[in-house]
């Protein structure tokens, strides 16, 4: 079994963003004998570089899993391009706006509800929520 780990530069905007492509299995066999995973997508330009890299060097337009480690723009923006351009079987992403039950009780302001917290999280993490909607 072989494997490849390819890290794509995320551009001048950030020195800490990630855009990673992984492939393992029988690298000289058929696509069905391999797994392809993308971890984070960097900025939008990095996402296009990931798409180009996967199609050129991995010879596929199918991704087994896309993993978003967290919704910072230098990690998630390029995943939008990946989902638009490639067939993605699974998207692994945290959705904090769905895990807000009971949080309203932590606020002194009686106008705050669990639903309003969820809505605010969804709005403030719009890149992540848009990605989930697209998937």
Short mmCIF file of N, CA, C and O in Angstrom, two decimals:
data_model
loop_
_atom_site.label_atom_id
_atom_site.label_comp_id
_atom_site.label_asym_id
_atom_site.label_seq_id
_atom_site.Cartn_x
_atom_site.Cartn_y
_atom_site.Cartn_z
N UNK A 1 0.85 -1.18 0.00
CA UNK A 1 0.00 0.00 0.00
C UNK A 1 0.89 1.23 0.00
O UNK A 1 1.80 1.36 0.80
N UNK A 2 0.60 2.15 -0.89
CA UNK A 2 1.33 3.40 -0.95
C UNK A 2 0.49 4.55 -0.43
O UNK A 2 -0.71 4.41 -0.22
N UNK A 3 1.15 5.68 -0.23
CA UNK A 3 0.42 6.87 0.19
C UNK A 3 1.13 8.12 -0.28
O UNK A 3 2.33 8.11 -0.54
N UNK A 4 0.36 9.18 -0.43
CA UNK A 4 0.87 10.49 -0.79
C UNK A 4 0.23 11.52 0.13
O UNK A 4 -0.96 11.43 0.42
N UNK A 5 1.02 12.47 0.57
CA UNK A 5 0.53 13.61 1.32
C UNK A 5 1.05 14.85 0.62
O UNK A 5 2.26 15.04 0.50
N UNK A 6 0.15 15.67 0.12
CA UNK A 6 0.53 16.87 -0.61
C UNK A 6 -0.03 18.10 0.09
O UNK A 6 -1.24 18.17 0.34
N UNK A 7 0.85 19.04 0.39
CA UNK A 7 0.45 20.27 1.08
C UNK A 7 0.57 21.41 0.09
O UNK A 7 1.64 21.66 -0.46
N UNK A 8 -0.54 22.09 -0.15
CA UNK A 8 -0.60 23.18 -1.11
C UNK A 8 -0.40 24.49 -0.35
O UNK A 8 -1.02 24.72 0.69
N UNK A 9 0.45 25.37 -0.86
CA UNK A 9 0.65 26.69 -0.24
C UNK A 9 -0.63 27.49 -0.26
O UNK A 9 -1.39 27.44 -1.23
N UNK A 10 -0.87 28.24 0.80
CA UNK A 10 -2.13 28.99 0.89
C UNK A 10 -1.97 30.46 0.53
O UNK A 10 -2.88 31.24 0.76
N UNK A 11 -0.87 30.84 -0.04
CA UNK A 11 -0.73 32.20 -0.53
C UNK A 11 -0.10 33.17 0.45
O UNK A 11 0.33 32.80 1.53
N UNK A 12 -0.06 34.41 0.04
CA UNK A 12 0.60 35.47 0.80
C UNK A 12 -0.20 35.94 2.02
O UNK A 12 0.36 36.50 2.94
N UNK A 13 -1.51 35.69 2.01
CA UNK A 13 -2.37 36.22 3.07
C UNK A 13 -2.09 35.60 4.44
O UNK A 13 -2.35 36.19 5.46
N UNK A 14 -1.61 34.39 4.46
CA UNK A 14 -1.47 33.67 5.72
C UNK A 14 -0.26 32.77 5.69
O UNK A 14 0.11 32.23 4.66
N UNK A 15 0.35 32.62 6.82
CA UNK A 15 1.45 31.69 6.95
C UNK A 15 1.03 30.44 7.71
O UNK A 15 1.81 29.56 7.96
N UNK A 16 -0.26 30.37 8.08
CA UNK A 16 -0.69 29.25 8.91
C UNK A 16 -1.87 28.46 8.35
O UNK A 16 -2.28 27.49 8.94
N UNK A 17 -2.43 28.86 7.22
CA UNK A 17 -3.57 28.14 6.66
C UNK A 17 -3.16 26.78 6.13
O UNK A 17 -1.97 26.49 5.96
N UNK A 18 -4.15 25.95 5.89
CA UNK A 18 -3.87 24.60 5.40
C UNK A 18 -4.71 24.28 4.17
O UNK A 18 -5.84 24.72 4.04
N UNK A 19 -4.11 23.48 3.29
CA UNK A 19 -4.78 22.90 2.13
C UNK A 19 -4.00 21.61 1.85
O UNK A 19 -2.90 21.65 1.32
N UNK A 20 -4.57 20.49 2.24
CA UNK A 20 -3.85 19.21 2.20
C UNK A 20 -4.66 18.19 1.41
O UNK A 20 -5.86 18.05 1.61
N UNK A 21 -3.97 17.46 0.55
CA UNK A 21 -4.58 16.35 -0.20
C UNK A 21 -3.84 15.07 0.19
O UNK A 21 -2.61 15.05 0.26
N UNK A 22 -4.61 14.02 0.45
CA UNK A 22 -4.05 12.71 0.80
C UNK A 22 -4.59 11.67 -0.16
O UNK A 22 -5.76 11.71 -0.55
N UNK A 23 -3.73 10.72 -0.49
CA UNK A 23 -4.18 9.57 -1.29
C UNK A 23 -3.43 8.35 -0.80
O UNK A 23 -2.23 8.40 -0.57
N UNK A 24 -4.17 7.25 -0.61
CA UNK A 24 -3.51 6.02 -0.20
C UNK A 24 -4.22 4.83 -0.82
O UNK A 24 -5.32 4.93 -1.32
N UNK A 25 -3.53 3.71 -0.79
CA UNK A 25 -4.05 2.48 -1.39
C UNK A 25 -3.10 2.01 -2.47
O UNK A 25 -1.92 2.29 -2.44
N UNK A 26 -3.64 1.31 -3.46
CA UNK A 26 -2.85 0.86 -4.60
C UNK A 26 -2.75 2.04 -5.57
O UNK A 26 -3.63 2.23 -6.41
N UNK A 27 -1.70 2.82 -5.46
CA UNK A 27 -1.56 4.05 -6.24
C UNK A 27 -1.39 3.79 -7.72
O UNK A 27 -1.54 4.71 -8.54
N UNK A 28 -1.06 2.58 -8.10
CA UNK A 28 -0.90 2.23 -9.51
C UNK A 28 -2.10 1.44 -10.03
O UNK A 28 -2.10 1.03 -11.19
N UNK A 29 -3.09 1.25 -9.17
CA UNK A 29 -4.28 0.50 -9.55
C UNK A 29 -5.42 1.41 -9.96
O UNK A 29 -5.25 2.59 -10.24
N UNK A 30 -6.60 0.84 -9.95
CA UNK A 30 -7.82 1.57 -10.30
C UNK A 30 -8.20 2.52 -9.16
O UNK A 30 -7.81 2.32 -8.02
N UNK A 31 -9.02 3.51 -9.47
CA UNK A 31 -9.46 4.49 -8.47
C UNK A 31 -10.17 3.81 -7.30
O UNK A 31 -10.05 4.23 -6.16
N UNK A 32 -10.88 2.73 -7.56
CA UNK A 32 -11.61 2.01 -6.50
C UNK A 32 -10.66 1.40 -5.47
O UNK A 32 -11.09 1.06 -4.37
N UNK A 33 -9.39 1.27 -5.81
CA UNK A 33 -8.40 0.70 -4.89
C UNK A 33 -7.70 1.78 -4.06
O UNK A 33 -6.75 1.50 -3.35
N UNK A 34 -8.18 3.02 -4.17
CA UNK A 34 -7.54 4.15 -3.49
C UNK A 34 -8.56 4.93 -2.68
O UNK A 34 -9.76 4.84 -2.92
N UNK A 35 -8.07 5.71 -1.75
CA UNK A 35 -8.88 6.67 -1.01
C UNK A 35 -8.24 8.04 -1.20
O UNK A 35 -7.02 8.17 -1.12
N UNK A 36 -9.08 9.05 -1.43
CA UNK A 36 -8.61 10.42 -1.59
C UNK A 36 -9.36 11.29 -0.58
O UNK A 36 -10.58 11.26 -0.50
N UNK A 37 -8.59 12.04 0.20
CA UNK A 37 -9.15 12.90 1.24
C UNK A 37 -8.52 14.28 1.13
O UNK A 37 -7.32 14.40 0.88
N UNK A 38 -9.32 15.30 1.34
CA UNK A 38 -8.83 16.68 1.42
C UNK A 38 -9.08 17.17 2.84
O UNK A 38 -10.18 17.03 3.36
N UNK A 39 -8.03 17.72 3.44
CA UNK A 39 -8.14 18.31 4.78
C UNK A 39 -7.90 19.80 4.63
O UNK A 39 -6.80 20.22 4.27
N UNK A 40 -8.92 20.58 4.87
CA UNK A 40 -8.90 22.03 4.73
C UNK A 40 -8.60 22.43 3.29
O UNK A 40 -8.09 21.65 2.50
N UNK A 41 -8.96 23.66 2.95
CA UNK A 41 -8.81 24.10 1.57
C UNK A 41 -8.13 25.43 1.41
O UNK A 41 -8.08 25.97 0.31
N UNK A 42 -7.58 25.98 2.50
CA UNK A 42 -6.94 27.28 2.39
C UNK A 42 -7.92 28.34 1.93
O UNK A 42 -9.13 28.24 2.17
N UNK A 43 -7.40 29.36 1.25
CA UNK A 43 -8.23 30.41 0.66
C UNK A 43 -8.81 29.90 -0.66
O UNK A 43 -8.49 28.81 -1.12
N UNK A 44 -9.65 30.70 -1.32
CA UNK A 44 -10.29 30.28 -2.58
C UNK A 44 -9.26 29.86 -3.63
O UNK A 44 -9.44 28.86 -4.31
N UNK A 45 -8.19 30.63 -3.77
CA UNK A 45 -7.15 30.28 -4.76
C UNK A 45 -6.52 28.93 -4.43
O UNK A 45 -6.22 28.15 -5.33
N UNK A 46 -6.33 28.66 -3.17
CA UNK A 46 -5.77 27.38 -2.75
C UNK A 46 -6.73 26.25 -3.09
O UNK A 46 -6.29 25.15 -3.46
N UNK A 47 -8.02 26.51 -2.96
CA UNK A 47 -9.02 25.51 -3.31
C UNK A 47 -8.92 25.13 -4.78
O UNK A 47 -8.99 23.96 -5.14
N UNK A 48 -8.72 26.13 -5.64
CA UNK A 48 -8.56 25.84 -7.06
C UNK A 48 -7.28 25.06 -7.31
O UNK A 48 -7.24 24.14 -8.13
N UNK A 49 -6.22 25.39 -6.59
CA UNK A 49 -4.97 24.63 -6.72
C UNK A 49 -5.16 23.19 -6.28
O UNK A 49 -4.61 22.27 -6.90
N UNK A 50 -5.93 22.97 -5.21
CA UNK A 50 -6.24 21.60 -4.77
C UNK A 50 -6.99 20.83 -5.85
O UNK A 50 -6.65 19.67 -6.14
N UNK A 51 -7.99 21.45 -6.43
CA UNK A 51 -8.77 20.82 -7.49
C UNK A 51 -7.84 20.44 -8.65
O UNK A 51 -7.86 19.31 -9.15
N UNK A 52 -7.01 21.39 -9.08
CA UNK A 52 -6.08 21.13 -10.18
C UNK A 52 -5.11 20.00 -9.83
O UNK A 52 -4.83 19.14 -10.66
N UNK A 53 -4.62 20.01 -8.60
CA UNK A 53 -3.66 18.99 -8.16
C UNK A 53 -4.30 17.60 -8.16
O UNK A 53 -3.72 16.65 -8.68
N UNK A 54 -5.47 17.49 -7.58
CA UNK A 54 -6.15 16.20 -7.49
C UNK A 54 -6.48 15.65 -8.87
O UNK A 54 -6.25 14.47 -9.16
N UNK A 55 -7.00 16.50 -9.74
CA UNK A 55 -7.37 16.01 -11.07
C UNK A 55 -6.13 15.67 -11.90
O UNK A 55 -6.12 14.67 -12.62
N UNK A 56 -5.07 16.45 -11.76
CA UNK A 56 -3.87 16.21 -12.56
C UNK A 56 -3.04 15.05 -12.04
O UNK A 56 -2.67 14.15 -12.79
N UNK A 57 -2.72 15.07 -10.74
CA UNK A 57 -1.78 14.08 -10.21
C UNK A 57 -2.46 12.82 -9.67
O UNK A 57 -1.86 11.76 -9.67
N UNK A 58 -3.68 12.94 -9.18
CA UNK A 58 -4.39 11.77 -8.68
C UNK A 58 -5.28 11.16 -9.76
O UNK A 58 -5.78 10.06 -9.60
N UNK A 59 -5.53 11.92 -10.82
CA UNK A 59 -6.30 11.42 -11.94
C UNK A 59 -7.75 11.12 -11.62
O UNK A 59 -8.34 10.19 -12.15
N UNK A 60 -8.35 11.93 -10.74
CA UNK A 60 -9.74 11.69 -10.35
C UNK A 60 -10.45 13.01 -10.10
O UNK A 60 -9.81 14.03 -9.82
N UNK A 61 -11.76 12.95 -10.19
CA UNK A 61 -12.58 14.09 -9.77
C UNK A 61 -13.48 13.70 -8.60
O UNK A 61 -14.40 14.42 -8.25
N UNK A 62 -13.18 12.55 -7.99
CA UNK A 62 -13.96 12.07 -6.85
C UNK A 62 -13.13 12.10 -5.56
O UNK A 62 -12.02 11.58 -5.52
N UNK A 63 -13.71 12.70 -4.54
CA UNK A 63 -13.06 12.80 -3.23
C UNK A 63 -13.89 11.97 -2.26
O UNK A 63 -15.10 12.12 -2.17
N UNK A 64 -13.21 11.09 -1.52
CA UNK A 64 -13.92 10.25 -0.56
C UNK A 64 -14.40 11.05 0.64
O UNK A 64 -15.51 10.84 1.12
N UNK A 65 -13.58 11.97 1.12
CA UNK A 65 -13.98 12.80 2.26
C UNK A 65 -13.26 14.15 2.21
O UNK A 65 -12.08 14.21 1.87
N UNK A 66 -14.00 15.19 2.54
CA UNK A 66 -13.43 16.52 2.76
C UNK A 66 -13.60 16.80 4.24
O UNK A 66 -14.69 16.65 4.79
N UNK A 67 -12.50 17.19 4.88
CA UNK A 67 -12.51 17.44 6.32
C UNK A 67 -12.18 18.90 6.57
O UNK A 67 -11.13 19.39 6.14
N UNK A 68 -13.05 19.57 7.29
CA UNK A 68 -12.80 20.95 7.72
C UNK A 68 -12.42 20.90 9.19
O UNK A 68 -13.23 20.53 10.03
N UNK A 69 -11.18 21.29 9.49
CA UNK A 69 -10.74 21.24 10.89
C UNK A 69 -11.35 22.35 11.73
O UNK A 69 -11.64 22.14 12.90
N UNK A 70 -11.52 23.53 11.13
CA UNK A 70 -12.17 24.65 11.82
C UNK A 70 -12.47 25.73 10.79
O UNK A 70 -11.89 25.74 9.71
N UNK A 71 -13.40 26.66 11.10
CA UNK A 71 -13.92 27.56 10.07
C UNK A 71 -13.14 28.86 9.84
O UNK A 71 -13.69 29.81 9.29
N UNK A 72 -11.86 28.94 10.20
CA UNK A 72 -11.08 30.13 9.86
C UNK A 72 -10.99 30.21 8.33
O UNK A 72 -10.86 29.19 7.65
N UNK A 73 -11.03 31.43 7.80
CA UNK A 73 -11.07 31.61 6.36
C UNK A 73 -9.85 31.04 5.64
O UNK A 73 -9.95 30.63 4.49
N UNK A 74 -8.70 30.98 6.31
CA UNK A 74 -7.50 30.44 5.65
C UNK A 74 -7.48 28.91 5.68
O UNK A 74 -6.53 28.28 5.22
N UNK A 75 -8.54 28.30 6.16
CA UNK A 75 -8.69 26.85 6.16
C UNK A 75 -9.93 26.39 5.39
O UNK A 75 -9.94 25.30 4.83
N UNK A 76 -10.98 27.23 5.37
CA UNK A 76 -12.28 26.76 4.85
C UNK A 76 -12.68 27.37 3.50
O UNK A 76 -13.43 26.76 2.76
N UNK A 77 -12.18 28.53 3.14
CA UNK A 77 -12.66 29.21 1.93
C UNK A 77 -12.46 28.39 0.67
O UNK A 77 -13.32 28.37 -0.21
N UNK A 78 -11.34 27.70 0.55
CA UNK A 78 -11.07 26.90 -0.63
C UNK A 78 -11.95 25.67 -0.75
O UNK A 78 -12.10 25.12 -1.85
N UNK A 79 -12.55 25.23 0.35
CA UNK A 79 -13.41 24.05 0.29
C UNK A 79 -14.67 24.31 -0.52
O UNK A 79 -15.25 23.39 -1.09
N UNK A 80 -15.09 25.56 -0.59
CA UNK A 80 -16.23 25.93 -1.42
C UNK A 80 -15.93 25.60 -2.88
O UNK A 80 -16.77 25.05 -3.59
N UNK A 81 -14.71 25.90 -3.33
CA UNK A 81 -14.29 25.60 -4.70
C UNK A 81 -14.23 24.09 -4.91
O UNK A 81 -14.64 23.57 -5.95
N UNK A 82 -13.71 23.37 -3.91
CA UNK A 82 -13.62 21.91 -4.01
C UNK A 82 -15.01 21.30 -4.18
O UNK A 82 -15.22 20.45 -5.05
N UNK A 83 -15.98 21.73 -3.38
CA UNK A 83 -17.33 21.18 -3.48
C UNK A 83 -17.99 21.55 -4.81
O UNK A 83 -18.79 20.77 -5.34
N UNK A 84 -17.67 22.73 -5.35
CA UNK A 84 -18.22 23.13 -6.64
C UNK A 84 -17.63 22.34 -7.80
O UNK A 84 -18.29 22.11 -8.81
N UNK A 85 -16.37 21.93 -7.66
CA UNK A 85 -15.62 21.38 -8.80
C UNK A 85 -15.47 19.87 -8.81
O UNK A 85 -15.24 19.29 -9.87
N UNK A 86 -15.56 19.23 -7.65
CA UNK A 86 -15.31 17.79 -7.55
C UNK A 86 -16.51 17.09 -6.94
O UNK A 86 -17.31 17.71 -6.23
N UNK A 87 -16.62 15.80 -7.18
CA UNK A 87 -17.66 14.99 -6.56
C UNK A 87 -17.15 14.58 -5.18
O UNK A 87 -16.14 13.88 -5.07
N UNK A 88 -17.82 15.02 -4.13
CA UNK A 88 -17.40 14.75 -2.76
C UNK A 88 -18.40 13.80 -2.12
O UNK A 88 -19.59 14.11 -2.04
N UNK A 89 -17.91 12.66 -1.64
CA UNK A 89 -18.80 11.67 -1.03
C UNK A 89 -19.22 12.08 0.38
O UNK A 89 -20.36 11.87 0.77
N UNK A 90 -18.29 12.63 1.17
CA UNK A 90 -18.61 13.01 2.55
C UNK A 90 -17.94 14.33 2.90
O UNK A 90 -16.81 14.58 2.48
N UNK A 91 -18.64 15.14 3.68
CA UNK A 91 -18.08 16.37 4.25
C UNK A 91 -18.09 16.20 5.75
O UNK A 91 -19.14 15.97 6.35
N UNK A 92 -16.91 16.31 6.36
CA UNK A 92 -16.79 16.25 7.82
C UNK A 92 -16.54 17.66 8.31
O UNK A 92 -15.50 18.26 8.01
N UNK A 93 -17.49 18.21 9.06
CA UNK A 93 -17.39 19.58 9.52
C UNK A 93 -18.15 19.74 10.83
O UNK A 93 -19.22 19.14 11.00
N UNK A 94 -17.61 20.51 11.73
CA UNK A 94 -18.30 20.79 12.98
C UNK A 94 -19.35 21.88 12.71
O UNK A 94 -19.10 22.82 11.98
N UNK A 95 -20.52 21.72 13.31
CA UNK A 95 -21.61 22.68 13.15
C UNK A 95 -22.01 23.21 14.53
O UNK A 95 -22.99 22.76 15.11
N UNK A 96 -21.26 24.16 15.08
CA UNK A 96 -21.53 24.62 16.45
C UNK A 96 -22.92 25.21 16.63
O UNK A 96 -23.45 25.19 17.74
N UNK A 97 -23.54 25.71 15.57
CA UNK A 97 -24.88 26.28 15.67
C UNK A 97 -25.93 25.21 15.97
O UNK A 97 -27.04 25.53 16.33
N UNK A 98 -25.55 23.94 15.87
CA UNK A 98 -26.47 22.85 16.21
C UNK A 98 -26.24 22.33 17.63
O UNK A 98 -26.94 21.43 18.06
N UNK A 99 -25.27 22.88 18.31
CA UNK A 99 -24.90 22.39 19.64
C UNK A 99 -24.98 23.53 20.65
O UNK A 99 -24.02 23.81 21.37
N UNK A 100 -26.11 24.17 20.72
CA UNK A 100 -26.26 25.34 21.58
C UNK A 100 -27.36 25.16 22.63
O UNK A 100 -27.74 26.11 23.29
N UNK A 101 -27.82 23.95 22.79
CA UNK A 101 -28.90 23.70 23.75
C UNK A 101 -28.45 24.07 25.16
O UNK A 101 -27.41 23.62 25.63
N UNK A 102 -29.25 24.89 25.81
CA UNK A 102 -28.98 25.28 27.19
C UNK A 102 -28.04 26.45 27.35
O UNK A 102 -27.80 26.90 28.48
N UNK A 103 -27.49 26.98 26.28
CA UNK A 103 -26.56 28.10 26.40
C UNK A 103 -27.23 29.40 26.80
O UNK A 103 -26.62 30.23 27.47
N UNK A 104 -28.47 29.59 26.42
CA UNK A 104 -29.17 30.84 26.74
C UNK A 104 -29.21 31.09 28.24
O UNK A 104 -29.14 32.24 28.69
N UNK A 105 -29.27 30.05 29.03
CA UNK A 105 -29.31 30.20 30.49
C UNK A 105 -28.02 30.77 31.07
O UNK A 105 -28.00 31.22 32.21
N UNK A 106 -26.97 30.82 30.29
CA UNK A 106 -25.68 31.36 30.74
C UNK A 106 -25.62 32.88 30.62
O UNK A 106 -24.70 33.50 31.08
N UNK A 107 -26.64 33.47 29.96
CA UNK A 107 -26.67 34.92 29.74
C UNK A 107 -27.65 35.58 30.70
O UNK A 107 -28.70 35.03 30.99
N UNK A 108 -27.28 36.75 31.17
CA UNK A 108 -28.15 37.50 32.08
C UNK A 108 -29.31 38.16 31.33
O UNK A 108 -30.34 38.42 31.90
N UNK A 109 -29.12 38.40 30.05
CA UNK A 109 -30.12 39.06 29.21
C UNK A 109 -31.22 38.06 28.88
O UNK A 109 -30.99 37.06 28.20
N UNK A 110 -32.42 38.29 29.30
CA UNK A 110 -33.54 37.39 29.09
C UNK A 110 -34.00 37.30 27.64
O UNK A 110 -34.79 36.43 27.29
N UNK A 111 -33.50 38.20 26.80
CA UNK A 111 -33.88 38.17 25.39
C UNK A 111 -33.10 37.11 24.61
O UNK A 111 -33.47 36.77 23.49
N UNK A 112 -32.04 36.58 25.19
CA UNK A 112 -31.21 35.59 24.51
C UNK A 112 -31.87 34.21 24.64
O UNK A 112 -32.26 33.80 25.73
N UNK A 113 -32.00 33.54 23.51
CA UNK A 113 -32.56 32.18 23.49
C UNK A 113 -31.56 31.24 22.84
O UNK A 113 -30.63 31.68 22.17
N UNK A 114 -31.76 29.95 23.03
CA UNK A 114 -30.91 28.98 22.35
C UNK A 114 -30.99 29.16 20.83
O UNK A 114 -29.98 29.08 20.13
N UNK A 115 -32.19 29.43 20.34
CA UNK A 115 -32.37 29.62 18.90
C UNK A 115 -31.60 30.85 18.41
O UNK A 115 -30.97 30.81 17.35
N UNK A 116 -31.65 31.96 19.18
CA UNK A 116 -30.94 33.16 18.74
C UNK A 116 -29.43 32.94 18.76
O UNK A 116 -28.71 33.45 17.90
N UNK A 117 -28.95 32.18 19.73
CA UNK A 117 -27.51 31.85 19.76
C UNK A 117 -27.14 31.01 18.53
O UNK A 117 -26.14 31.28 17.87
N UNK A 118 -27.97 30.03 18.23
CA UNK A 118 -27.72 29.20 17.06
C UNK A 118 -27.72 30.01 15.77
O UNK A 118 -26.85 29.83 14.91
N UNK A 119 -28.67 30.94 15.66
CA UNK A 119 -28.72 31.80 14.47
C UNK A 119 -27.50 32.70 14.37
O UNK A 119 -26.95 32.87 13.29
N UNK A 120 -27.06 33.26 15.50
CA UNK A 120 -25.87 34.12 15.48
C UNK A 120 -24.62 33.33 15.13
O UNK A 120 -23.77 33.81 14.39
N UNK A 121 -24.50 32.13 15.67
CA UNK A 121 -23.35 31.29 15.31
C UNK A 121 -23.36 30.96 13.83
O UNK A 121 -22.32 31.02 13.15
N UNK A 122 -24.51 30.63 13.31
CA UNK A 122 -24.64 30.29 11.89
C UNK A 122 -24.26 31.49 11.02
O UNK A 122 -23.55 31.34 10.04
N UNK A 123 -24.72 32.69 11.41
CA UNK A 123 -24.39 33.89 10.65
C UNK A 123 -22.92 34.25 10.75
O UNK A 123 -22.29 34.60 9.76
N UNK A 124 -22.33 34.15 11.94
CA UNK A 124 -20.93 34.52 12.11
C UNK A 124 -19.99 33.49 11.49
O UNK A 124 -18.86 33.80 11.16
N UNK A 125 -20.47 32.29 11.33
CA UNK A 125 -19.68 31.24 10.70
C UNK A 125 -20.27 30.92 9.33
O UNK A 125 -20.41 29.77 8.95
N UNK A 126 -20.59 31.99 8.59
CA UNK A 126 -21.31 31.80 7.33
C UNK A 126 -20.55 30.96 6.31
O UNK A 126 -21.16 30.22 5.55
N UNK A 127 -19.23 31.02 6.30
CA UNK A 127 -18.47 30.18 5.35
C UNK A 127 -18.73 28.71 5.65
O UNK A 127 -18.93 27.91 4.73
N UNK A 128 -18.77 28.35 6.93
CA UNK A 128 -19.02 26.96 7.31
C UNK A 128 -20.47 26.58 7.04
O UNK A 128 -20.74 25.51 6.49
N UNK A 129 -21.42 27.44 7.41
CA UNK A 129 -22.82 27.11 7.20
C UNK A 129 -23.17 27.04 5.71
O UNK A 129 -23.96 26.20 5.29
N UNK A 130 -22.55 27.89 4.90
CA UNK A 130 -22.76 27.83 3.45
C UNK A 130 -22.21 26.54 2.87
O UNK A 130 -22.79 25.97 1.96
N UNK A 131 -21.07 26.10 3.38
CA UNK A 131 -20.47 24.85 2.93
C UNK A 131 -21.38 23.67 3.24
O UNK A 131 -21.60 22.79 2.40
N UNK A 132 -21.95 23.67 4.44
CA UNK A 132 -22.89 22.61 4.83
C UNK A 132 -24.12 22.63 3.92
O UNK A 132 -24.57 21.59 3.45
N UNK A 133 -24.64 23.82 3.65
CA UNK A 133 -25.81 23.93 2.78
C UNK A 133 -25.49 23.43 1.37
O UNK A 133 -26.32 22.75 0.75
N UNK A 134 -24.31 23.74 0.89
CA UNK A 134 -23.92 23.30 -0.45
C UNK A 134 -23.77 21.78 -0.51
O UNK A 134 -24.16 21.15 -1.48
N UNK A 135 -23.22 21.20 0.55
CA UNK A 135 -23.03 19.73 0.58
C UNK A 135 -24.37 19.04 0.63
O UNK A 135 -24.56 17.98 0.09
#
